[in-house]
Amino acid sequence: MLKKALTGITQWDTAVEISGVTKTFTQWQRENTGQGVLKNLFKPQKKIITALDDVSFTVKRGEFVAYAGPNGAGKSTTMKLLAGMLQPTSGSVRVKEMSPDKERIKLMKRLGVLFGNRTELWWDHPVSQSFEWKKVVWAIPDDVYRKNLEMVTELLDIGDLLKTFVRELSLGQRMKADLAMLLLHSPEIILLDEPTLGLDVVAKRQMIDFLKKINRESGVTIIVTSHDMDDLEEMAERIIMIANGKIAYDGGFDGLRNITRNNTKVVVTTDSGISEYEVNLETNPINSLLRQLSEMEGLKDIEIRKAPIEQVIAELYGTWRGNI
């Protein structure tokens, strides 16, 4: 049903291409003291903030990419550039072979954007009225609208919410309704900025499962930011890390662990109890490790755990701070 519902998706290769993008902002410096106020009047001071510094990366059609970094690294700035909400100071941004700042209206018909702290839903109206408004304003064909509405209603389990006023929804319910509304026009690329922000365990699980499903079954390209690294590792196969406005890493999650040489944790249960060990699998390969463990007396169980991704990222942030 999902493949049939998301109709109108065309074939193309490169979803996003950012080439040598720099984005700067001007911050005016102000003082509240008497002399400072006079100084600002005659010689105002300004500070140039570089949010992105010569950033380049490409996302292929159908990829599910995590885009992460510490606060102030440039994540939201990048998402706004892709959505045409900001323009680069230099460099080029292409989304589905279009320029977001010059062809924004045309692009938005193929793009879906969701910011976790914002909503397009009408606060004092039922959810369904916001959906109908989008159908009319975006000129979504009747058959496409009906199929997509049926799909999102079923898979996001929002049937009971359609007649509910938006102001009466919980955060998790509103996020699901926002995601459903985003999909009504069959976007080929989705940009998600903190989509699981503030969600409880159940709502987060539904959100993640749904995103993985539309990516896998319909080939929708997804770029997502989040501070929850466990969520990102579960959703995406590739992660782009940004720090101090520069790309610091682009690859798989296991590669991040290799960078920090983070040891694998081995939990061994014997007749005597439970013991934990940290093992570097580069110097102690798994087959050698298992042979050693199998010789232990009273062995009952072995559990091998990857280094928690949150721990790995924390180490990387500490390394990158001030070094890029």
Coordinates of C-alpha atoms in Angstrom, one line a residue:
M1 CA 0.0 0.0 0.0
L2 CA 2.8 2.4 0.8
K3 CA 4.4 2.2 -2.6
K4 CA 1.1 2.9 -4.2
A5 CA 0.2 5.8 -1.9
L6 CA 3.3 7.9 -2.4
T7 CA 2.5 8.6 -6.0
G8 CA 4.3 11.0 -8.4
I9 CA 7.8 10.1 -7.3
T10 CA 10.2 10.5 -10.3
Q11 CA 13.6 9.0 -11.0
W12 CA 16.8 11.1 -10.5
D13 CA 20.2 10.4 -9.0
T14 CA 21.4 13.2 -6.8
A15 CA 19.0 14.5 -4.2
V16 CA 21.2 17.1 -2.5
E17 CA 24.5 18.7 -3.6
I18 CA 26.2 21.3 -1.4
S19 CA 29.4 22.7 -2.9
G20 CA 31.9 25.0 -1.0
V21 CA 29.1 26.6 1.0
T22 CA 30.0 29.3 3.5
K23 CA 27.3 31.1 5.5
T24 CA 28.1 34.1 7.7
F25 CA 25.9 36.2 9.9
T26 CA 26.4 39.7 11.3
Q27 CA 25.9 40.2 15.1
W28 CA 25.8 43.8 16.3
Q29 CA 27.6 44.2 19.6
R30 CA 25.9 46.4 22.2
E31 CA 26.8 47.7 25.6
N32 CA 24.4 49.0 28.3
T33 CA 26.8 51.3 30.1
G34 CA 26.7 55.1 29.5
Q35 CA 29.9 55.3 27.5
G36 CA 29.0 52.1 25.7
V37 CA 25.7 53.5 24.6
L38 CA 27.3 56.6 23.2
K39 CA 30.0 54.5 21.5
N40 CA 27.4 52.4 19.8
L41 CA 25.6 55.5 18.4
F42 CA 28.7 56.9 16.7
K43 CA 30.7 53.7 16.0
P44 CA 28.6 50.6 16.2
Q45 CA 30.5 47.4 16.6
K46 CA 29.7 44.2 14.7
K47 CA 30.9 40.6 14.8
I48 CA 30.9 38.2 11.9
I49 CA 29.8 34.7 12.8
T50 CA 30.7 31.9 10.4
A51 CA 28.0 29.3 10.7
L52 CA 29.2 27.2 7.8
D53 CA 32.8 27.2 6.5
D54 CA 33.4 25.8 3.0
V55 CA 31.0 22.8 3.5
S56 CA 30.6 20.3 0.7
F57 CA 28.6 17.0 0.5
T58 CA 26.3 15.0 -1.7
V59 CA 23.2 12.9 -0.9
K60 CA 22.0 10.4 -3.4
R61 CA 18.4 9.5 -4.1
G62 CA 17.0 7.1 -1.6
E63 CA 19.6 7.7 1.1
F64 CA 18.7 8.1 4.8
V65 CA 21.3 10.4 6.2
A66 CA 21.9 11.7 9.7
Y67 CA 23.3 15.2 10.1
A68 CA 24.7 15.8 13.5
G69 CA 26.9 18.0 15.6
P70 CA 27.1 20.0 18.9
N71 CA 24.9 23.0 19.5
G72 CA 25.9 25.9 17.2
A73 CA 27.7 23.6 14.8
G74 CA 25.6 24.7 11.8
K75 CA 23.0 21.9 11.5
S76 CA 19.9 24.1 11.4
T77 CA 21.6 26.6 9.1
T78 CA 22.2 23.8 6.6
M79 CA 18.6 22.6 6.8
K80 CA 17.4 26.2 6.2
L81 CA 19.7 26.6 3.2
L82 CA 18.3 23.4 1.7
A83 CA 14.7 24.6 2.3
G84 CA 15.4 28.0 0.7
M85 CA 14.8 29.8 4.0
L86 CA 18.4 31.2 3.9
Q87 CA 20.8 31.9 1.1
P88 CA 24.5 31.0 1.2
T89 CA 27.1 33.7 1.5
S90 CA 29.2 31.8 -1.1
G91 CA 29.1 28.4 -2.7
S92 CA 26.1 26.6 -4.3
V93 CA 23.2 24.6 -3.0
R94 CA 21.2 22.3 -5.2
V95 CA 18.2 20.2 -4.2
K96 CA 16.8 17.8 -6.8
E97 CA 18.8 19.8 -9.4
M98 CA 17.1 23.1 -8.3
S99 CA 18.3 26.2 -6.5
P100 CA 16.3 26.5 -3.2
D101 CA 16.6 30.3 -3.1
K102 CA 15.7 30.8 -6.8
E103 CA 13.2 28.0 -7.4
R104 CA 11.7 27.7 -3.9
I105 CA 8.1 27.4 -5.0
K106 CA 8.9 24.7 -7.6
L107 CA 11.1 22.9 -5.2
M108 CA 8.6 22.8 -2.3
K109 CA 6.3 20.7 -4.4
R110 CA 8.9 18.0 -4.2
L111 CA 10.3 18.7 -0.8
G112 CA 8.9 18.1 2.7
V113 CA 10.3 20.0 5.8
L114 CA 9.6 19.5 9.4
F115 CA 11.1 21.4 12.3
G116 CA 10.4 19.8 15.7
N117 CA 9.6 23.1 17.4
R118 CA 7.3 24.4 14.7
T119 CA 4.0 23.4 13.2
E120 CA 2.0 24.3 10.1
L121 CA -1.3 23.0 11.7
W122 CA -4.0 25.5 12.4
W123 CA -4.1 25.8 16.2
D124 CA -7.8 26.5 16.6
H125 CA -9.1 24.0 14.0
P126 CA -9.4 20.3 13.7
V127 CA -6.4 18.5 12.2
S128 CA -8.4 17.5 9.1
Q129 CA -9.1 21.1 8.2
S130 CA -5.3 21.8 8.0
F131 CA -5.0 18.8 5.7
E132 CA -7.9 20.1 3.5
W133 CA -6.3 23.5 3.4
K134 CA -3.0 22.1 2.2
K135 CA -4.9 20.1 -0.5
V136 CA -6.5 23.2 -1.9
V137 CA -3.5 25.6 -1.6
W138 CA -1.0 23.1 -2.9
A139 CA -3.4 21.9 -5.7
I140 CA -2.9 18.3 -4.7
P141 CA -4.9 16.1 -7.1
D142 CA -7.9 14.3 -5.5
D143 CA -6.6 10.8 -6.1
V144 CA -3.1 11.6 -4.7
Y145 CA -4.6 13.3 -1.7
R146 CA -7.0 10.4 -0.9
K147 CA -4.3 7.7 -1.3
N148 CA -1.7 9.6 0.8
L149 CA -4.3 10.5 3.5
E150 CA -5.3 6.9 3.8
M151 CA -1.7 5.8 4.0
V152 CA -0.6 8.3 6.7
T153 CA -3.8 7.8 8.7
E154 CA -3.2 4.0 8.9
L155 CA 0.6 3.9 9.4
L156 CA 0.8 6.8 11.8
D157 CA -2.4 5.7 13.6
I158 CA -4.0 9.2 13.5
G159 CA -7.6 8.3 12.7
D160 CA -8.8 9.4 16.1
L161 CA -6.9 12.7 15.7
L162 CA -8.4 14.0 12.5
K163 CA -11.4 15.7 14.1
T164 CA -9.5 16.9 17.2
F165 CA -8.5 20.5 17.6
V166 CA -4.7 21.0 17.2
R167 CA -4.5 22.9 20.5
E168 CA -5.8 19.8 22.3
L169 CA -3.1 17.4 20.9
S170 CA -0.2 16.2 23.0
L171 CA 3.3 16.9 21.6
G172 CA 3.6 13.4 20.2
Q173 CA 0.2 13.5 18.6
R174 CA 1.0 16.9 17.0
M175 CA 4.3 15.7 15.7
K176 CA 2.6 12.7 14.0
A177 CA 0.0 15.0 12.5
D178 CA 2.7 17.4 11.3
L179 CA 4.5 14.5 9.6
A180 CA 1.3 13.3 8.1
M181 CA 0.6 16.7 6.6
L182 CA 4.1 16.9 5.3
L183 CA 3.6 13.7 3.3
L184 CA 0.2 14.6 1.6
H185 CA 1.9 16.0 -1.5
S186 CA 4.2 13.0 -2.0
P187 CA 7.5 14.7 -1.3
E188 CA 10.6 13.0 -2.8
I189 CA 13.0 14.5 -0.3
I190 CA 12.3 15.1 3.4
L191 CA 14.3 17.4 5.8
L192 CA 13.6 16.7 9.5
D193 CA 15.1 18.9 12.2
E194 CA 14.8 17.2 15.6
P195 CA 11.6 15.2 14.7
T196 CA 11.7 13.2 17.9
L197 CA 12.2 16.2 20.2
G198 CA 10.2 15.8 23.4
L199 CA 8.4 12.6 22.3
D200 CA 7.8 9.8 24.7
V201 CA 9.1 6.3 24.0
V202 CA 5.9 5.0 22.2
A203 CA 5.6 8.1 20.0
K204 CA 9.3 8.1 19.2
R205 CA 9.1 4.4 18.2
Q206 CA 6.2 5.0 15.9
M207 CA 8.0 8.0 14.3
I208 CA 11.2 6.1 13.7
D209 CA 9.5 3.0 12.3
F210 CA 7.4 5.1 9.9
L211 CA 10.4 7.1 8.6
K212 CA 12.4 3.9 8.0
K213 CA 9.4 2.4 6.2
I214 CA 8.9 5.2 3.7
N215 CA 12.6 5.4 3.0
R216 CA 12.9 1.6 2.5
E217 CA 9.7 0.9 0.6
S218 CA 9.1 4.2 -1.3
G219 CA 12.7 5.4 -1.8
V220 CA 12.0 8.7 -0.1
T221 CA 15.3 10.5 0.5
I222 CA 15.6 11.7 4.2
I223 CA 18.0 14.0 5.9
V224 CA 17.5 14.2 9.7
T225 CA 19.1 16.1 12.6
S226 CA 18.8 15.1 16.2
H227 CA 20.7 15.3 19.5
D228 CA 19.7 11.7 20.2
M229 CA 22.5 9.7 18.7
D230 CA 20.8 6.4 19.4
D231 CA 17.8 7.5 17.3
L232 CA 20.1 8.5 14.5
E233 CA 22.0 5.3 14.5
E234 CA 18.8 3.3 14.3
M235 CA 17.4 5.3 11.5
A236 CA 20.3 6.2 9.2
E237 CA 23.1 4.2 7.5
R238 CA 25.3 7.3 7.0
I239 CA 26.1 10.1 9.3
I240 CA 27.6 13.5 8.4
M241 CA 29.2 15.2 11.4
I242 CA 29.7 18.9 11.5
A243 CA 31.7 20.8 14.1
N244 CA 32.6 24.5 14.1
G245 CA 31.0 24.9 10.7
K246 CA 33.1 22.3 9.0
I247 CA 32.5 18.7 8.0
A248 CA 34.4 16.6 10.5
Y249 CA 33.2 13.1 9.5
D250 CA 31.1 11.5 6.7
G251 CA 30.6 7.8 6.8
G252 CA 29.0 4.9 8.7
F253 CA 28.5 4.8 12.5
D254 CA 31.0 2.0 12.9
G255 CA 33.6 4.3 11.5
L256 CA 33.0 6.7 14.3
R257 CA 33.8 4.0 16.8
N258 CA 37.0 3.2 14.9
I259 CA 38.1 6.8 15.1
T260 CA 37.9 6.8 18.9
R261 CA 39.2 3.2 19.1
N262 CA 36.3 2.7 21.5
N263 CA 36.6 -0.7 23.1
T264 CA 33.8 -3.3 22.9
K265 CA 32.3 -4.4 26.1
V266 CA 32.1 -8.1 26.8
V267 CA 29.8 -9.4 29.6
V268 CA 30.7 -12.9 30.7
T269 CA 28.4 -15.0 33.0
T270 CA 30.0 -18.0 34.8
D271 CA 29.1 -20.1 37.7
S272 CA 30.9 -17.6 39.9
G273 CA 28.9 -14.6 38.7
I274 CA 28.9 -11.8 36.0
S275 CA 32.1 -10.0 34.9
E276 CA 32.6 -7.2 32.4
Y277 CA 35.6 -6.6 30.2
E278 CA 36.6 -3.9 27.7
V279 CA 38.2 -5.4 24.6
N280 CA 39.8 -3.8 21.5
L281 CA 38.7 -6.0 18.7
E282 CA 41.4 -4.5 16.4
T283 CA 44.2 -6.0 18.6
N284 CA 42.1 -9.0 19.8
P285 CA 40.0 -10.3 16.9
I286 CA 36.6 -11.8 17.7
N287 CA 37.5 -15.4 16.8
S288 CA 40.5 -15.2 19.1
L289 CA 38.4 -13.6 21.8
L290 CA 35.7 -16.4 21.6
R291 CA 38.4 -19.1 21.8
Q292 CA 39.8 -17.6 25.0
L293 CA 36.3 -17.2 26.5
S294 CA 35.3 -20.7 25.7
E295 CA 38.2 -22.0 27.8
M296 CA 36.8 -20.4 30.9
E297 CA 35.5 -22.7 33.6
G298 CA 31.8 -22.7 34.3
L299 CA 31.0 -20.5 31.3
K300 CA 27.2 -20.0 31.0
D301 CA 26.7 -16.9 28.7
I302 CA 28.6 -14.3 26.7
E303 CA 27.2 -10.9 25.6
I304 CA 29.2 -8.6 23.3
R305 CA 28.1 -5.0 23.2
K306 CA 29.2 -2.2 20.8
A307 CA 30.5 0.9 22.4
P308 CA 27.4 3.2 23.1
I309 CA 27.2 5.7 20.2
E310 CA 26.4 8.5 22.7
Q311 CA 29.8 7.8 24.5
V312 CA 31.6 7.8 21.2
I313 CA 30.1 11.1 20.1
A314 CA 30.9 12.7 23.4
E315 CA 34.5 11.7 23.0
L316 CA 34.6 13.1 19.5
Y317 CA 33.0 16.4 20.5
G318 CA 35.6 16.8 23.2
T319 CA 38.4 16.2 20.6
W320 CA 36.9 18.5 18.0
R321 CA 36.2 21.4 20.3
G322 CA 38.7 24.1 19.4
N323 CA 40.6 21.9 17.0
I324 CA 38.7 22.5 13.7

